[in-house]
XYZ file of C-alpha atoms in Angstrom:
522
model
C -13.989 -17.384 -112.966
C -15.048 -14.196 -111.217
C -18.692 -13.352 -110.633
C -18.295 -10.286 -112.854
C -16.944 -12.287 -115.784
C -19.619 -14.933 -115.347
C -22.295 -12.241 -115.443
C -20.731 -10.750 -118.556
C -20.676 -14.133 -120.309
C -24.310 -14.867 -119.501
C -25.457 -11.357 -120.384
C -23.531 -11.644 -123.656
C -25.277 -14.903 -124.525
C -28.658 -13.328 -123.752
C -27.933 -10.260 -125.858
C -26.362 -12.302 -128.663
C -29.459 -14.521 -128.796
C -31.833 -11.566 -128.953
C -29.608 -9.836 -131.487
C -29.490 -12.983 -133.619
C -33.303 -13.099 -133.744
C -33.373 -9.428 -134.656
C -30.725 -9.922 -137.336
C -32.621 -12.857 -138.856
C -35.648 -10.604 -139.094
C -33.376 -7.898 -140.485
C -32.311 -10.252 -143.240
C -35.962 -11.056 -143.810
C -36.565 -7.324 -144.159
C -33.701 -6.961 -146.641
C -34.849 -10.023 -148.595
C -38.345 -8.556 -148.837
C -36.898 -5.191 -149.923
C -34.800 -6.963 -152.542
C -37.772 -8.974 -153.821
C -40.156 -5.991 -153.943
C -37.787 -3.249 -155.118
C -34.646 -5.074 -156.318
C -31.309 -3.229 -156.373
C -32.913 -0.186 -157.974
C -32.518 3.578 -157.982
C -35.502 3.898 -155.626
C -33.687 1.780 -153.016
C -30.600 3.921 -153.586
C -32.744 6.993 -152.808
C -34.071 5.442 -149.592
C -30.589 4.482 -148.410
C -29.242 7.976 -149.071
C -32.228 9.424 -147.178
C -31.398 7.194 -144.216
C -27.761 8.241 -144.470
C -28.607 11.931 -144.373
C -30.776 11.433 -141.303
C -27.981 9.490 -139.621
C -25.784 12.581 -139.908
C -27.996 14.050 -137.178
C -28.327 10.786 -135.238
C -24.764 9.563 -135.646
C -23.174 12.864 -134.699
C -25.211 13.429 -131.555
C -27.213 10.460 -130.336
C -24.497 7.832 -130.702
C -21.912 10.019 -129.002
C -24.247 10.895 -126.124
C -25.308 7.266 -125.597
C -21.729 5.962 -125.517
C -20.564 8.828 -123.331
C -23.426 8.200 -120.894
C -22.477 4.658 -119.900
C -19.153 5.234 -118.003
C -20.427 7.802 -115.431
C -23.753 6.035 -114.910
C -22.111 2.597 -114.589
C -19.676 3.930 -111.982
C -22.499 5.632 -110.055
C -24.448 2.362 -109.993
C -21.307 0.415 -109.017
C -20.800 2.545 -105.877
C -24.504 2.513 -104.972
C -25.265 6.129 -105.933
C -28.111 5.279 -108.319
C -29.840 8.656 -107.850
C -26.784 10.474 -109.240
C -26.746 8.195 -112.276
C -30.440 8.813 -112.935
C -29.915 12.547 -112.678
C -27.200 12.314 -115.332
C -29.516 10.330 -117.602
C -32.334 12.887 -117.312
C -30.100 15.848 -118.085
C -28.460 14.042 -121.018
C -31.811 12.992 -122.467
C -33.295 16.475 -122.164
C -30.340 18.220 -123.794
C -30.065 15.619 -126.571
C -33.740 15.853 -127.514
C -33.629 19.662 -127.589
C -30.581 19.683 -129.855
C -32.005 17.010 -132.160
C -35.332 18.777 -132.618
C -33.496 21.914 -133.729
C -31.164 19.914 -135.960
C -34.035 18.017 -137.585
C -35.845 21.251 -138.440
C -32.719 22.652 -140.086
C -32.150 19.373 -141.933
C -35.778 19.373 -143.178
C -35.360 22.846 -144.668
C -31.946 22.171 -146.199
C -32.637 18.652 -147.523
C -32.432 19.414 -151.241
C -29.074 21.241 -151.316
C -27.557 18.686 -148.934
C -28.626 15.788 -151.136
C -27.198 17.481 -154.219
C -23.816 17.214 -152.458
C -24.266 13.729 -151.002
C -25.612 12.089 -154.176
C -24.478 14.215 -157.131
C -24.885 11.315 -159.555
C -28.661 10.941 -159.053
C -30.924 11.903 -161.926
C -33.701 14.447 -161.258
C -36.405 11.875 -160.455
C -34.210 9.901 -158.038
C -33.027 13.116 -156.364
C -36.627 14.292 -155.826
C -37.514 10.885 -154.383
C -34.565 11.090 -151.990
C -35.699 14.541 -150.770
C -39.214 13.266 -150.076
C -37.980 10.176 -148.248
C -35.488 12.155 -146.158
C -38.214 14.470 -144.866
C -40.280 11.462 -143.834
C -37.536 9.572 -141.993
C -36.459 12.713 -140.108
C -39.649 12.295 -138.062
C -37.987 9.305 -136.377
C -35.020 11.285 -135.064
C -36.304 12.040 -131.560
C -37.596 8.484 -131.031
C -34.253 6.970 -132.016
C -32.466 9.377 -129.691
C -34.726 8.379 -126.800
C -34.229 4.694 -127.594
C -30.434 4.919 -127.641
C -30.085 6.913 -124.423
C -32.617 4.845 -122.460
C -30.970 1.638 -123.690
C -27.576 2.988 -122.578
C -29.001 3.839 -119.136
C -30.384 0.315 -118.745
C -27.098 -1.253 -119.879
C -25.215 0.801 -117.294
C -27.464 -0.910 -114.712
C -26.655 -4.344 -116.159
C -30.031 -4.677 -117.907
C -29.768 -5.810 -121.519
C -32.997 -7.603 -122.448
C -35.049 -4.665 -123.706
C -32.166 -3.053 -125.578
C -31.506 -6.429 -127.227
C -35.102 -6.996 -128.277
C -35.754 -3.565 -129.793
C -34.810 -4.595 -133.331
C -37.498 -7.291 -133.467
C -40.602 -5.048 -133.580
C -38.764 -2.605 -135.837
C -37.992 -5.275 -138.449
C -41.458 -6.809 -138.269
C -43.018 -3.408 -138.967
C -40.596 -2.730 -141.850
C -41.387 -6.113 -143.420
C -45.130 -5.538 -143.076
C -44.916 -2.100 -144.692
C -42.847 -3.411 -147.610
C -45.152 -6.398 -148.217
C -48.536 -4.728 -147.785
C -47.820 -1.136 -148.807
C -44.824 -1.411 -151.159
C -46.883 -2.252 -154.232
C -49.192 0.736 -153.750
C -46.879 3.404 -152.339
C -43.508 2.308 -153.637
C -40.370 2.877 -151.607
C -42.223 5.485 -149.543
C -43.658 2.532 -147.616
C -40.149 1.851 -146.306
C -39.823 5.401 -145.004
C -43.166 5.172 -143.209
C -42.207 1.780 -141.797
C -38.928 3.250 -140.577
C -40.728 5.944 -138.601
C -43.375 3.618 -137.134
C -40.732 1.002 -136.320
C -38.637 3.632 -134.546
C -41.604 4.542 -132.366
C -42.001 0.849 -131.492
C -38.310 0.605 -130.554
C -38.722 3.525 -128.174
C -41.818 2.035 -126.538
C -39.937 -1.225 -125.967
C -37.418 0.613 -123.763
C -40.050 1.784 -121.283
C -40.219 -1.523 -119.333
C -36.450 -1.229 -118.715
C -37.015 2.316 -117.462
C -39.502 0.927 -114.951
C -37.108 -1.868 -113.924
C -34.279 0.520 -113.058
C -36.794 2.935 -111.466
C -35.793 5.836 -113.653
C -38.265 8.722 -113.558
C -38.541 10.398 -116.937
C -38.846 14.144 -116.544
C -37.029 17.079 -118.147
C -33.949 18.346 -116.365
C -31.507 21.103 -117.254
C -29.117 20.746 -114.310
C -26.165 21.381 -116.574
C -23.724 21.471 -113.646
C -24.392 17.812 -112.832
C -20.933 16.133 -112.530
C -21.998 13.066 -114.493
C -23.390 15.177 -117.324
C -20.199 17.225 -117.400
C -18.242 13.970 -117.780
C -20.526 12.977 -120.645
C -19.893 16.347 -122.305
C -16.143 15.846 -121.909
C -16.381 12.516 -123.763
C -18.802 13.724 -126.447
C -16.585 15.994 -128.648
C -14.094 13.285 -129.678
C -16.894 10.733 -129.922
C -18.783 13.238 -132.044
C -15.824 13.551 -134.378
C -15.552 9.771 -134.536
C -19.223 9.467 -135.480
C -18.797 12.237 -138.053
C -15.895 10.367 -139.634
C -17.972 7.205 -139.988
C -20.745 9.219 -141.610
C -18.293 10.930 -143.940
C -17.023 7.516 -145.071
C -20.568 6.362 -145.808
C -21.437 9.608 -147.596
C -18.334 9.472 -149.781
C -19.045 5.814 -150.624
C -22.572 6.727 -151.685
C -21.553 9.921 -153.480
C -19.099 7.950 -155.635
C -21.532 5.030 -155.907
C -24.337 7.293 -157.153
C -22.332 7.842 -160.349
C -21.522 4.139 -160.877
C -24.930 3.061 -162.152
C -28.312 2.183 -160.647
C -28.143 -0.371 -157.867
C -24.531 0.260 -156.839
C -25.452 1.813 -153.488
C -28.073 -0.864 -152.835
C -25.622 -3.686 -153.612
C -23.020 -2.202 -151.279
C -25.644 -1.849 -148.551
C -26.895 -5.426 -148.932
C -23.315 -6.721 -148.939
C -22.326 -4.755 -145.845
C -25.480 -5.941 -144.083
C -24.579 -9.578 -144.698
C -20.973 -9.174 -143.578
C -21.713 -7.239 -140.397
C -24.275 -9.778 -139.154
C -21.533 -11.770 -137.412
C -19.951 -8.605 -136.020
C -23.269 -7.456 -134.552
C -24.172 -10.837 -133.052
C -20.762 -12.035 -131.836
C -18.832 -8.830 -131.140
C -21.175 -5.910 -130.539
C -23.403 -7.961 -128.237
C -20.367 -9.035 -126.207
C -18.752 -5.598 -125.983
C -22.088 -3.978 -125.117
C -22.354 -6.125 -122.000
C -18.625 -5.774 -121.325
C -18.503 -1.964 -121.535
C -20.066 -1.259 -118.113
C -17.627 -3.748 -116.552
C -14.714 -2.164 -118.456
C -15.769 1.242 -117.127
C -15.213 0.075 -113.542
C -11.625 -0.952 -114.464
C -10.624 2.435 -115.837
C -8.726 3.501 -112.715
C -4.892 3.395 -113.187
C -4.551 1.105 -110.176
C -6.558 -1.539 -112.050
C -4.770 -1.150 -115.388
C -3.157 -4.604 -115.280
C -6.590 -6.160 -114.747
C -8.001 -4.190 -117.673
C -5.083 -5.264 -119.887
C -5.573 -8.951 -119.061
C -9.318 -8.662 -119.660
C -8.768 -6.964 -123.017
C -6.229 -9.627 -123.988
C -8.686 -12.445 -123.262
C -11.561 -10.737 -125.057
C -9.460 -10.013 -128.155
C -8.204 -13.587 -128.310
C -11.672 -15.102 -128.091
C -13.053 -12.581 -130.560
C -10.413 -13.296 -133.205
C -10.726 -17.061 -132.846
C -14.510 -16.882 -133.253
C -14.729 -14.282 -136.009
C -11.996 -15.571 -138.353
C -13.827 -18.667 -139.688
C -16.814 -16.423 -140.426
C -14.523 -14.163 -142.470
C -13.300 -17.171 -144.444
C -16.767 -18.496 -145.233
C -18.026 -15.046 -146.274
C -15.070 -14.485 -148.584
C -15.082 -17.943 -150.180
C -18.841 -18.641 -150.300
C -20.118 -15.134 -151.022
C -22.188 -16.155 -154.064
C -24.094 -19.036 -152.372
C -24.858 -16.728 -149.442
C -26.207 -13.950 -151.671
C -28.244 -16.352 -153.804
C -29.702 -18.043 -150.734
C -30.614 -14.834 -148.912
C -31.574 -12.399 -151.662
C -31.945 -13.936 -155.140
C -35.699 -13.776 -155.649
C -38.292 -11.453 -157.170
C -36.722 -8.344 -158.704
C -33.238 -9.197 -157.403
C -31.769 -10.170 -160.773
C -28.460 -11.715 -161.918
C -26.707 -8.339 -162.051
C -27.741 -7.580 -158.476
C -26.406 -11.003 -157.407
C -23.093 -10.344 -159.145
C -22.623 -6.883 -157.611
C -23.641 -7.951 -154.121
C -21.372 -11.028 -154.292
C -18.432 -8.764 -155.083
C -19.322 -6.533 -152.148
C -19.629 -9.436 -149.690
C -16.355 -11.118 -150.687
C -14.359 -7.878 -150.373
C -16.130 -6.557 -147.286
C -15.489 -9.875 -145.485
C -11.866 -8.955 -144.836
C -13.033 -5.948 -142.813
C -14.835 -8.142 -140.304
C -11.725 -9.007 -138.266
C -10.731 -5.342 -138.187
C -14.191 -4.311 -137.040
C -14.039 -6.858 -134.223
C -10.647 -5.712 -132.934
C -11.542 -2.042 -133.242
C -14.795 -2.507 -131.330
C -13.082 -4.173 -128.368
C -10.091 -1.825 -128.165
C -12.268 1.280 -128.531
C -14.235 0.199 -125.449
C -10.934 -0.211 -123.594
C -9.928 3.343 -124.553
C -13.224 4.775 -123.351
C -12.890 2.851 -120.094
C -9.671 4.746 -119.297
C -11.248 8.050 -120.332
C -9.458 8.321 -123.669
C -11.826 9.119 -126.515
C -9.185 10.926 -128.584
C -7.180 7.897 -129.674
C -10.152 6.236 -131.419
C -10.782 9.541 -133.187
C -7.183 9.811 -134.420
C -7.308 6.292 -135.829
C -10.710 6.985 -137.383
C -9.255 10.065 -139.106
C -6.467 7.947 -140.580
C -9.016 5.354 -141.696
C -11.170 8.059 -143.275
C -8.196 9.331 -145.259
C -7.519 5.804 -146.547
C -11.187 5.231 -147.378
C -11.707 8.543 -149.180
C -8.498 8.135 -151.177
C -9.551 4.602 -152.113
C -13.065 5.691 -153.087
C -11.750 8.455 -155.341
C -9.283 6.131 -157.058
C -10.313 2.470 -156.796
C -14.015 3.290 -156.382
C -14.194 5.526 -159.439
C -12.248 3.022 -161.558
C -13.669 -0.317 -160.364
C -17.115 0.536 -158.943
C -18.479 -1.830 -156.303
C -15.264 -3.836 -155.915
C -13.137 -0.711 -155.521
C -15.498 0.873 -152.989
C -15.714 -2.303 -150.909
C -11.939 -2.859 -150.990
C -11.334 0.726 -149.857
C -13.640 0.278 -146.884
C -11.983 -2.977 -145.829
C -8.491 -1.513 -146.070
C -9.494 1.513 -143.992
C -10.994 -0.677 -141.259
C -7.858 -2.816 -141.013
C -5.657 0.288 -140.798
C -7.828 1.669 -137.999
C -7.711 -1.604 -136.031
C -3.917 -1.868 -136.180
C -3.339 1.793 -135.300
C -5.816 1.751 -132.425
C -4.288 -1.371 -130.884
C -0.720 -0.027 -131.085
C -1.590 3.437 -129.748
C -3.681 2.052 -126.881
C -0.834 -0.261 -125.893
C 1.732 2.539 -125.946
C -0.334 5.266 -124.313
C -2.189 3.302 -121.657
C -0.564 -0.147 -121.506
C -4.103 -1.485 -121.832
C -3.456 -3.840 -124.781
C -0.890 -6.646 -124.712
C 0.566 -6.561 -128.244
C 2.738 -9.704 -128.105
C -0.093 -12.097 -127.142
C -2.315 -10.358 -129.708
C 0.366 -10.805 -132.380
C 0.725 -14.520 -131.596
C -3.029 -15.002 -131.863
C -3.131 -13.137 -135.197
C -0.359 -15.320 -136.655
C -2.136 -18.482 -135.498
C -5.531 -17.544 -136.947
C -3.922 -16.375 -140.211
C -2.195 -19.744 -140.558
C -5.469 -21.537 -139.915
C -7.218 -19.182 -142.359
C -4.925 -20.065 -145.257
C -5.550 -23.785 -144.800
C -9.292 -23.287 -144.299
C -9.719 -20.967 -147.298
C -7.860 -23.351 -149.616
C -9.993 -26.300 -148.498
C -13.238 -24.334 -148.861
C -12.306 -23.040 -152.316
C -11.637 -26.566 -153.578
C -15.046 -27.720 -152.347
C -16.907 -24.743 -153.832
C -15.362 -25.342 -157.272
C -17.205 -28.657 -157.438
C -20.675 -27.153 -156.893
C -22.672 -25.188 -159.478
C -24.683 -22.494 -157.663
C -27.778 -22.206 -159.885
C -30.590 -21.677 -157.407
C -31.393 -21.538 -153.700
C -31.215 -25.319 -153.252
C -27.771 -25.594 -154.820
C -26.690 -22.491 -152.913
C -27.707 -24.131 -149.634
C -25.792 -27.297 -150.508
C -22.730 -25.295 -151.547
C -22.812 -23.178 -148.405
C -23.278 -26.204 -146.145
C -20.426 -28.152 -147.716
C -18.045 -25.181 -147.910
C -18.854 -23.989 -144.400
C -18.365 -27.446 -142.899
C -14.995 -27.970 -144.574
C -13.798 -24.461 -143.707
C -14.810 -24.764 -140.058
C -13.400 -28.279 -139.646
C -10.022 -27.463 -141.183
C -9.787 -24.176 -139.265
C -10.549 -25.907 -135.962
C -7.952 -28.604 -136.547
C -5.197 -26.050 -137.190
C -6.174 -23.783 -134.269
C -6.224 -26.729 -131.860
C -2.915 -28.010 -133.204
C -1.353 -24.589 -132.641
C -2.734 -24.483 -129.066
C -4.121 -20.970 -129.302
C -4.528 -19.683 -125.693
C -7.989 -18.271 -126.399
C -9.359 -21.820 -126.644
C -8.939 -22.219 -122.880
C -10.928 -19.033 -122.343
C -13.663 -20.359 -124.607
C -13.860 -23.588 -122.663
C -14.066 -21.665 -119.365
C -16.882 -19.516 -120.735
C -18.830 -22.581 -121.865
C -18.321 -24.110 -118.424
C -19.791 -20.977 -116.830
C -22.865 -21.201 -119.011
C -23.491 -24.744 -117.803
C -23.500 -23.734 -114.154
C -27.002 -23.837 -112.750
C -26.453 -21.564 -109.810
C -25.596 -17.935 -110.551
C -23.938 -15.529 -108.134
C -26.402 -12.765 -108.837
C -29.791 -12.166 -110.379
C -29.908 -12.666 -114.151
C -29.914 -9.530 -116.303
C -33.485 -8.355 -116.715
């Protein structure tokens, strides 16, 4: 096991642990929102307001943050830290300037934009969405600063403060919902969002000190690193836009499907993506700087082997989670959300969303890993092409299945689009860059699908015997179903001798080593 891989494994465990704590608090936040506001039109308005603001953030901040890591990581790798810091300062300055202008325009144009994004809202809900949007736009600059400073720290191999940022944010959101929700309604969530975003930004400042980055404005637009960032940004920008378009179309169609549809989809997606955030995003976040150093053509075979191992481990770990989410969706929803104003209808709608979104989880995992491989070789166009294809599938599904079947149709369309994107991205990356080994990936997919069929059948039989009436019965049902699913899945995977199991054992061995080859991250 190389020192680099050992560092990646340990950094991944650190970030996954911090992310898990943050996600638990995030579920606490969602449970409090569900109890205080239910799956109501006011929550729909807040979610649409967040979505409109993310048009600004997703199109600019996400692209800049992802584009920043490769040049800064390479500068740090060769010992030219000053050049990397210069790139960070220029990128941060330009991003903040653009976002301030964009936020002002968005503030002025909020009402006509929302009439397009949520045409099914009644007058009162539409007015509420306008008010909430103008509040949450105040957080734009702080979120931009958080994302770019976190990316700079990650390029230096520092992950603690970027991993912990969600904790203060969720605590503040929970406090605002509990103590201010009764008096100020859903507006308390918007205020909590802004205050929590400020806290996230402040939590990045210790990392800035650790990497000795001096924060000052810089407009050295000819900086080579910044020019590389700009070269990566347009396709990344399009990719972010596509994701936002998918969300906006989902919510536009959902706004005409009855009160609570958008909220149920959001709660369901939140539950499903927990595993993806903890197990996949945390791992690929720590892996991306290492991938960036393997982007040279002379190291392509190394990058391909690394991608193969990461994909194998990811699929083996994520598949049993997919099975449990799909089979035991109702116990999970009842256990996490069924209290207060979250009534039986909300449980039914959210259960549908979770069970159909679950299938997307494997696709999300594969797409996340392969997209990082593409960026490592300097190709940001291939992820965009696959995202365009996925958008076409999603929009077509929303306008047909979504209009006809509501929550189930919208969720199924999203899952299908994610799977299409994952398959296309893997095939194109293999053909264009020889950076993905398709045959080993295909063998792993067949093995985990075989194990999934056995596991799902066993879990379904167990769940049939349990009546999920309340949280206690939901916990019992989830425990029994999860245990049977995991046990049967493990037996089949071991019997089939999936190669990724050896990689898992090696990673666990690394974690047990007491002596590390380098200083721990942060």
